[in-house]
XYZ file of C-alpha atoms in Angstrom:
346
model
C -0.285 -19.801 28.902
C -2.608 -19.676 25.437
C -1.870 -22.758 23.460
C -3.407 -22.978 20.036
C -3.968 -26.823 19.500
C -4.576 -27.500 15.846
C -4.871 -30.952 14.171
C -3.428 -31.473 10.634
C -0.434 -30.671 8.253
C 1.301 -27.936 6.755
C -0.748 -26.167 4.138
C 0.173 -27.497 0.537
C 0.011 -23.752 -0.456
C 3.364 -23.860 1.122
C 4.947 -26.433 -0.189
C 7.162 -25.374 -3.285
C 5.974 -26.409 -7.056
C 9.125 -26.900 -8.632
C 12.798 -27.512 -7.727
C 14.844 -24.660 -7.991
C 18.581 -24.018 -8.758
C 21.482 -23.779 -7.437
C 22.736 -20.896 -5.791
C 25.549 -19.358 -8.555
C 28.989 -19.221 -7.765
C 31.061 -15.841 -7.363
C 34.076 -17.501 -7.804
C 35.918 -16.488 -4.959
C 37.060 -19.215 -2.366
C 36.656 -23.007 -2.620
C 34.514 -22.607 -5.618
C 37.268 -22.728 -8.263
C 38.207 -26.143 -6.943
C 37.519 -29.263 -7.666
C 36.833 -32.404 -5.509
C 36.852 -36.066 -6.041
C 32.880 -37.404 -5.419
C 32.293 -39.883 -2.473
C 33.585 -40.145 1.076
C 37.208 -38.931 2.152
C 38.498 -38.596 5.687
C 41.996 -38.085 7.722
C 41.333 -34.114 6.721
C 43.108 -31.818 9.017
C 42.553 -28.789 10.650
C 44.314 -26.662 13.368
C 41.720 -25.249 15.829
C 42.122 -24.266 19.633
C 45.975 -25.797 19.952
C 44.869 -29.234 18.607
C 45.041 -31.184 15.931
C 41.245 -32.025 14.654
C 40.198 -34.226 11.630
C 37.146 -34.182 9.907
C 35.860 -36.511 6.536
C 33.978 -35.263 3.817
C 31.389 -36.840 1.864
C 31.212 -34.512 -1.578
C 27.860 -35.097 -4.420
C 28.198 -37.101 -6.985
C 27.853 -34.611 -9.425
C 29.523 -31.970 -7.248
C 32.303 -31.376 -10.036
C 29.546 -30.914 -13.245
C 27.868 -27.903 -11.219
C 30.569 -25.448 -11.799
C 28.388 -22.664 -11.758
C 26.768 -23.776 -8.302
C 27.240 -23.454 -4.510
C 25.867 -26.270 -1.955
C 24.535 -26.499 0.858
C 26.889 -27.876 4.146
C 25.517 -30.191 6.859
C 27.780 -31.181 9.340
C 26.495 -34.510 11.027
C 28.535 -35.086 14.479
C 28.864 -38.420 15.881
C 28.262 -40.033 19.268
C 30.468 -40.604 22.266
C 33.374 -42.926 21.543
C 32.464 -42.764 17.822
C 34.098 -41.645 14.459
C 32.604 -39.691 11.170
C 32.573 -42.990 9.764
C 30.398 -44.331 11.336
C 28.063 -41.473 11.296
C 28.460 -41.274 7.395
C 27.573 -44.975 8.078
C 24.489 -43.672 9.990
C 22.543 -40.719 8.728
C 22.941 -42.155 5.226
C 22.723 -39.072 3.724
C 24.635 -39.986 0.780
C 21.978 -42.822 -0.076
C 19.119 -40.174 -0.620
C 18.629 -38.400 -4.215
C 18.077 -34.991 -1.563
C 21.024 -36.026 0.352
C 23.494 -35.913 -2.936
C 21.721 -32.034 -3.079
C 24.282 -31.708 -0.105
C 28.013 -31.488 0.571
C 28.247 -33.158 4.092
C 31.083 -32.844 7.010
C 31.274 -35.363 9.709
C 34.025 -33.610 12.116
C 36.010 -36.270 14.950
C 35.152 -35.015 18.277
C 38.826 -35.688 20.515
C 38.509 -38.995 22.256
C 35.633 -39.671 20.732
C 33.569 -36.917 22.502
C 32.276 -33.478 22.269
C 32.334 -31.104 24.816
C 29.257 -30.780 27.829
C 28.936 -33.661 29.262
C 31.561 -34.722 32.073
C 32.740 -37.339 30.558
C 34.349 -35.040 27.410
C 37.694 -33.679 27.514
C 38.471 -30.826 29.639
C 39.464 -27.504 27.853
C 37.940 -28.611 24.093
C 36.518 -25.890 22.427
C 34.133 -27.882 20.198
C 32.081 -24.614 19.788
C 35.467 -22.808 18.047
C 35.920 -25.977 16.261
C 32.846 -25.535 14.304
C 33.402 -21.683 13.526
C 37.139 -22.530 12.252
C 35.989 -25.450 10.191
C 33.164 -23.753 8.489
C 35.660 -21.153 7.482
C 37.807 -24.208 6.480
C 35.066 -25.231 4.020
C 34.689 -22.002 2.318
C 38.242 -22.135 1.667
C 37.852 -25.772 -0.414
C 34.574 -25.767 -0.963
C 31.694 -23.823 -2.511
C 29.275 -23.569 -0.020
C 25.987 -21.427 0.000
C 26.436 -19.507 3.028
C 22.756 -19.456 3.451
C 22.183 -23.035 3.900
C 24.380 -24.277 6.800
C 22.776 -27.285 9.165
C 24.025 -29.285 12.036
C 22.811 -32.797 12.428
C 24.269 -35.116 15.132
C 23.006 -38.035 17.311
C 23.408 -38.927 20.977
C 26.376 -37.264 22.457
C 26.856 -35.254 18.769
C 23.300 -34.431 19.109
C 23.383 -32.763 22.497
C 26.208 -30.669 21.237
C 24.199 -29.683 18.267
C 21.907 -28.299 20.487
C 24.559 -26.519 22.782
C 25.895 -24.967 19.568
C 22.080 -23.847 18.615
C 22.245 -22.087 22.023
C 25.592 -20.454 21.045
C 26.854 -17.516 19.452
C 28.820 -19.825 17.231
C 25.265 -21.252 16.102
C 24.188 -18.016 14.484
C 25.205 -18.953 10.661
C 23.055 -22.111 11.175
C 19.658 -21.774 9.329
C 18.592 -25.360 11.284
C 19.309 -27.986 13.626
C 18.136 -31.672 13.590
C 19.130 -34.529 16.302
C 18.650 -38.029 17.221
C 18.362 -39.821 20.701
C 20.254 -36.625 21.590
C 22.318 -36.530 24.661
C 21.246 -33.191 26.422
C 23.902 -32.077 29.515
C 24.239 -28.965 28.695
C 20.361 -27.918 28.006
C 18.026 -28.691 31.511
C 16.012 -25.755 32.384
C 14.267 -23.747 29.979
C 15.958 -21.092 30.809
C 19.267 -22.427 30.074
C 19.113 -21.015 26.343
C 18.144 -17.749 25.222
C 18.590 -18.418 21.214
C 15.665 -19.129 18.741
C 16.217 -21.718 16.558
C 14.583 -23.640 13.824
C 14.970 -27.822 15.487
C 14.243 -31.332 14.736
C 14.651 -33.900 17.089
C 13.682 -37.907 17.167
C 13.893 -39.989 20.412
C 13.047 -43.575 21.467
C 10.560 -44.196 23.958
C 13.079 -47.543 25.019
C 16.105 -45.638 24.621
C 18.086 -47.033 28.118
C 21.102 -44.310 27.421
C 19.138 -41.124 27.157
C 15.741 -42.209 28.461
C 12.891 -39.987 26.917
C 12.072 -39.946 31.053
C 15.036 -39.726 32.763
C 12.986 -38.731 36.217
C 15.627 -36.958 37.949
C 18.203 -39.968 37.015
C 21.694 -38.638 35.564
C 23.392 -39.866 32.419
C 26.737 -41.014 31.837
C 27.814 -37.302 31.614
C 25.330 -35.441 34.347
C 21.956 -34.118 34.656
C 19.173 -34.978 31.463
C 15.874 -33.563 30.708
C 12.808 -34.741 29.715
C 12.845 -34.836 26.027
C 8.884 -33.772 26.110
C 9.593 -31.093 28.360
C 12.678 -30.114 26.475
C 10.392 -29.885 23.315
C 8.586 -27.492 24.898
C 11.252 -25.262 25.779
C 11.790 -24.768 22.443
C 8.263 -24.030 21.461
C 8.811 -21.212 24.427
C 12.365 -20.131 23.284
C 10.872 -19.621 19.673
C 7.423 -18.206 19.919
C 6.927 -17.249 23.864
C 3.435 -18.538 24.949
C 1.616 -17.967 22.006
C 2.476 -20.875 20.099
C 0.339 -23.949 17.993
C 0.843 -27.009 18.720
C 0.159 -29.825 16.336
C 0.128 -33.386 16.982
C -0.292 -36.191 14.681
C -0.360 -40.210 15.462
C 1.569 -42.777 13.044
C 2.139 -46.464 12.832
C 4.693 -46.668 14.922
C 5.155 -43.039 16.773
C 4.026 -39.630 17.506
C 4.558 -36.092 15.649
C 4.471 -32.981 17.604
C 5.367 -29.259 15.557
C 4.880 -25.978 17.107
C 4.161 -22.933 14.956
C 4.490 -19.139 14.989
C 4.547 -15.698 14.203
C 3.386 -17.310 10.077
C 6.552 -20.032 10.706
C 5.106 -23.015 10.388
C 6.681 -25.842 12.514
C 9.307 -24.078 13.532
C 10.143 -26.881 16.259
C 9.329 -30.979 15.327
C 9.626 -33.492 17.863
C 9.655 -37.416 17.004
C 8.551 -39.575 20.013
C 9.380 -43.740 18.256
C 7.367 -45.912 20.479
C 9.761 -49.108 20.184
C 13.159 -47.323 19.082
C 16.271 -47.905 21.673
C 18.917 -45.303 21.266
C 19.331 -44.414 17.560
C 19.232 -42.663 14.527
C 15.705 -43.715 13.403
C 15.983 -46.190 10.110
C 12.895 -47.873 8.268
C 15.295 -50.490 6.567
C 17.636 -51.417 9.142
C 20.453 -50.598 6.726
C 22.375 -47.816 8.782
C 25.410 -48.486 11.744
C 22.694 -48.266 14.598
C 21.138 -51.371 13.238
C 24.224 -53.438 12.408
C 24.147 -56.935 13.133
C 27.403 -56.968 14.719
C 25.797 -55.071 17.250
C 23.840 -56.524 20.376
C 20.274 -55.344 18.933
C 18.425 -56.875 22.676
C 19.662 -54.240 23.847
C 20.286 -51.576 21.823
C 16.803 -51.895 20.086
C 17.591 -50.167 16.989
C 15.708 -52.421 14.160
C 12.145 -50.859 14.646
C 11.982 -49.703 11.032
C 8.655 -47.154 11.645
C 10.532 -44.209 10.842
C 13.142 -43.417 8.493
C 14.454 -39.766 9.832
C 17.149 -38.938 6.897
C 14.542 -37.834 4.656
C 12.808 -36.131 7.501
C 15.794 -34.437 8.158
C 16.601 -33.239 4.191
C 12.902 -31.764 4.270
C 13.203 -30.251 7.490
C 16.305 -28.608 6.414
C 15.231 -27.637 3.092
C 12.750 -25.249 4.471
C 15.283 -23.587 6.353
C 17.617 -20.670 5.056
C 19.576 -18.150 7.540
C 17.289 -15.312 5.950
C 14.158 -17.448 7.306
C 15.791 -18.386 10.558
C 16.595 -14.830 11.351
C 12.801 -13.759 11.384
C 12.167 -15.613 14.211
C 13.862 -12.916 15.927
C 10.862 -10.839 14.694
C 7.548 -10.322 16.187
C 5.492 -8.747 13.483
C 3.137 -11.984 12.020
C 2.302 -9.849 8.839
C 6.068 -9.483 7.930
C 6.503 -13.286 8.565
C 3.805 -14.593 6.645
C 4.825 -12.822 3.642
C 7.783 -15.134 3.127
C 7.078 -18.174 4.285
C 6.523 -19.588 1.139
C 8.932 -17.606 -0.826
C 12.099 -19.205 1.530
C 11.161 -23.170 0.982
C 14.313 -24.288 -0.265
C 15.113 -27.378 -2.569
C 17.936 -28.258 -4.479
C 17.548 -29.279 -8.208
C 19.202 -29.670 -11.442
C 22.591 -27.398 -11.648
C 21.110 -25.305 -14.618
């Protein structure tokens, strides 16, 4: 296998120069309507027999861009959790890039979403996700080219089952946190190529970064460096670059491509438990009403939201789609021209 090791970061050449607009409405679907600003939740939707809620966290200034579509994350939560507490979490909302974002945070049924044993038998989380992104575009006005799924733990590991999916096609990127990862243990286990983000805590007792051979609550785990790499295969076969970079705190790995730069970036937090990565202790992972011995969660060394907003704003379905492509020379030519970030509405 040829590995390319290269030290350093992404060209600034590549990085954009100004913010640019948002994408224009066409006036058809959710875009007519309007939507009160801040978090709502109880919303309903019919999918696969069942009853399934979902809360929705819409931008400030969501109702002056009338002219505008936004981009959609939808941030799952972990087992026996709630969007609230996710909202409560990723923080999104608390970023200036984050308000550049409507964002979903869907109720997995009991608490769970489907892969590992312990979820509910017969849940089509997969169809859930398809059905409520058509929801969406019924309320809302999304830009169909920017669609991202962020989760953590349990709502991590189905983020990446639903990169692996069919149902994860009209998803330009995926990012994930102490994901739980049941459904993704042999390299071979996914065929799709997909642009993803992932942190993990090197003291993380639920999902240990090395599991060696040890199950988790809900079956069989991988190594999360060896799952890394998987994705560095599933994306670019063997000729891929690998970066690596060393921080205060933890470890940066990216893998590049075909003129894609960092098409896969892995997070390895040397004293981080299992959680959504914070650098001010301010999120539901680091609560105080929480036993923080053991859950480990105030290393403040990382704060992933804003890794996460960049990540994604480099990502559109048009980008994510040449990955499927083999030619470098068609790549490179739009790798700068499909870094994506949200400004002012006019």
């Amino acid at each position: 296998m040829l590995h390319l090791i290269v030290l350093g970061i992404v060209s600034l050449a590549l990085l954009p120069t100004e913010a640019s607009s948002l994408t224009r409405r066409s006036g058809r679907g959710g875009c007519d309507k309007s939507h009160r600003p801040g978090f709502s939740s109880n919303h309903k939707l019919e999918s696969g027999g069942r009853n399934r809620l979902y809360a929705v966290n819409v931008p400030d200034n969501y109702n002056d861009c009338d002219q505008a579509k936004w981009p959609l994350i939808i941030d799952y939560h972990g087992n026996r959790g709630n969007p609230k507490q996710q909202w409560n979490n990723s923080l999104y909302y608390k970023y200036p890039q984050g308000q550049e974002y409507l964002v979903v945070y869907p109720q997995g049924v009991n608490g769970s979403w489907q892969g590992p044993t312990y979820a509910v038998a017969g849940v089509d989380d997969l169809q859930f996700t398809t059905d409520l992104v058509v929801r969406l575009q019924e309320e809302y006005c999304i830009d169909t080219n920017r669609l991202y799924a962020s989760g953590k733990s349990n709502g991590g590991g189905f983020v990446d089952t639903l990169a692996c999916s069919d149902h994860g096609d009209q998803f330009a990127a995926f990012a994930i946190a102490a994901a739980a990862l049941y459904t993704d243990t042999s390299k071979g286990s996914c065929t799709k190529k997909r642009a993803i983000l992932e942190s993990h805590g090197l003291a993380d007792a639920t999902i240990p970064y090395h599991p060696n051979g040890k199950s988790g609550a809900g079956g069989p785990l991988p190594g999360i460096d060896e799952w890394v790499s998987w994705w560095a295969y599933r994306n670019c076969g063997d000729l891929y670059s690998e970066s690596a970079r060393s921080f205060s705190g933890y470890n940066k790995t990216m893998y590049s491509c075909n003129g894609l730069e960092d098409v896969v970036q892995h997070y390895q937090v040397f004293d981080l438990g299992h959680c959504w990565p914070n650098s001010r202790s301010d999120n539901y992972d680091a609560s105080s009403a929480l036993d923080q011995s053991k859950r480990k969660c105030l290393n403040r060394s990382l704060d992933f939201t804003p890794v996460v907003l960049n990540f994604f704003s480099r990502w559109t379905i048009e980008r994510a789609r040449q990955l499927e492509r083999r030619s470098a020379a068609d790549l490179g030519r739009s790798v700068a021209l499909n870094i994506h970030h949200v400004g002012d509405c006019m």
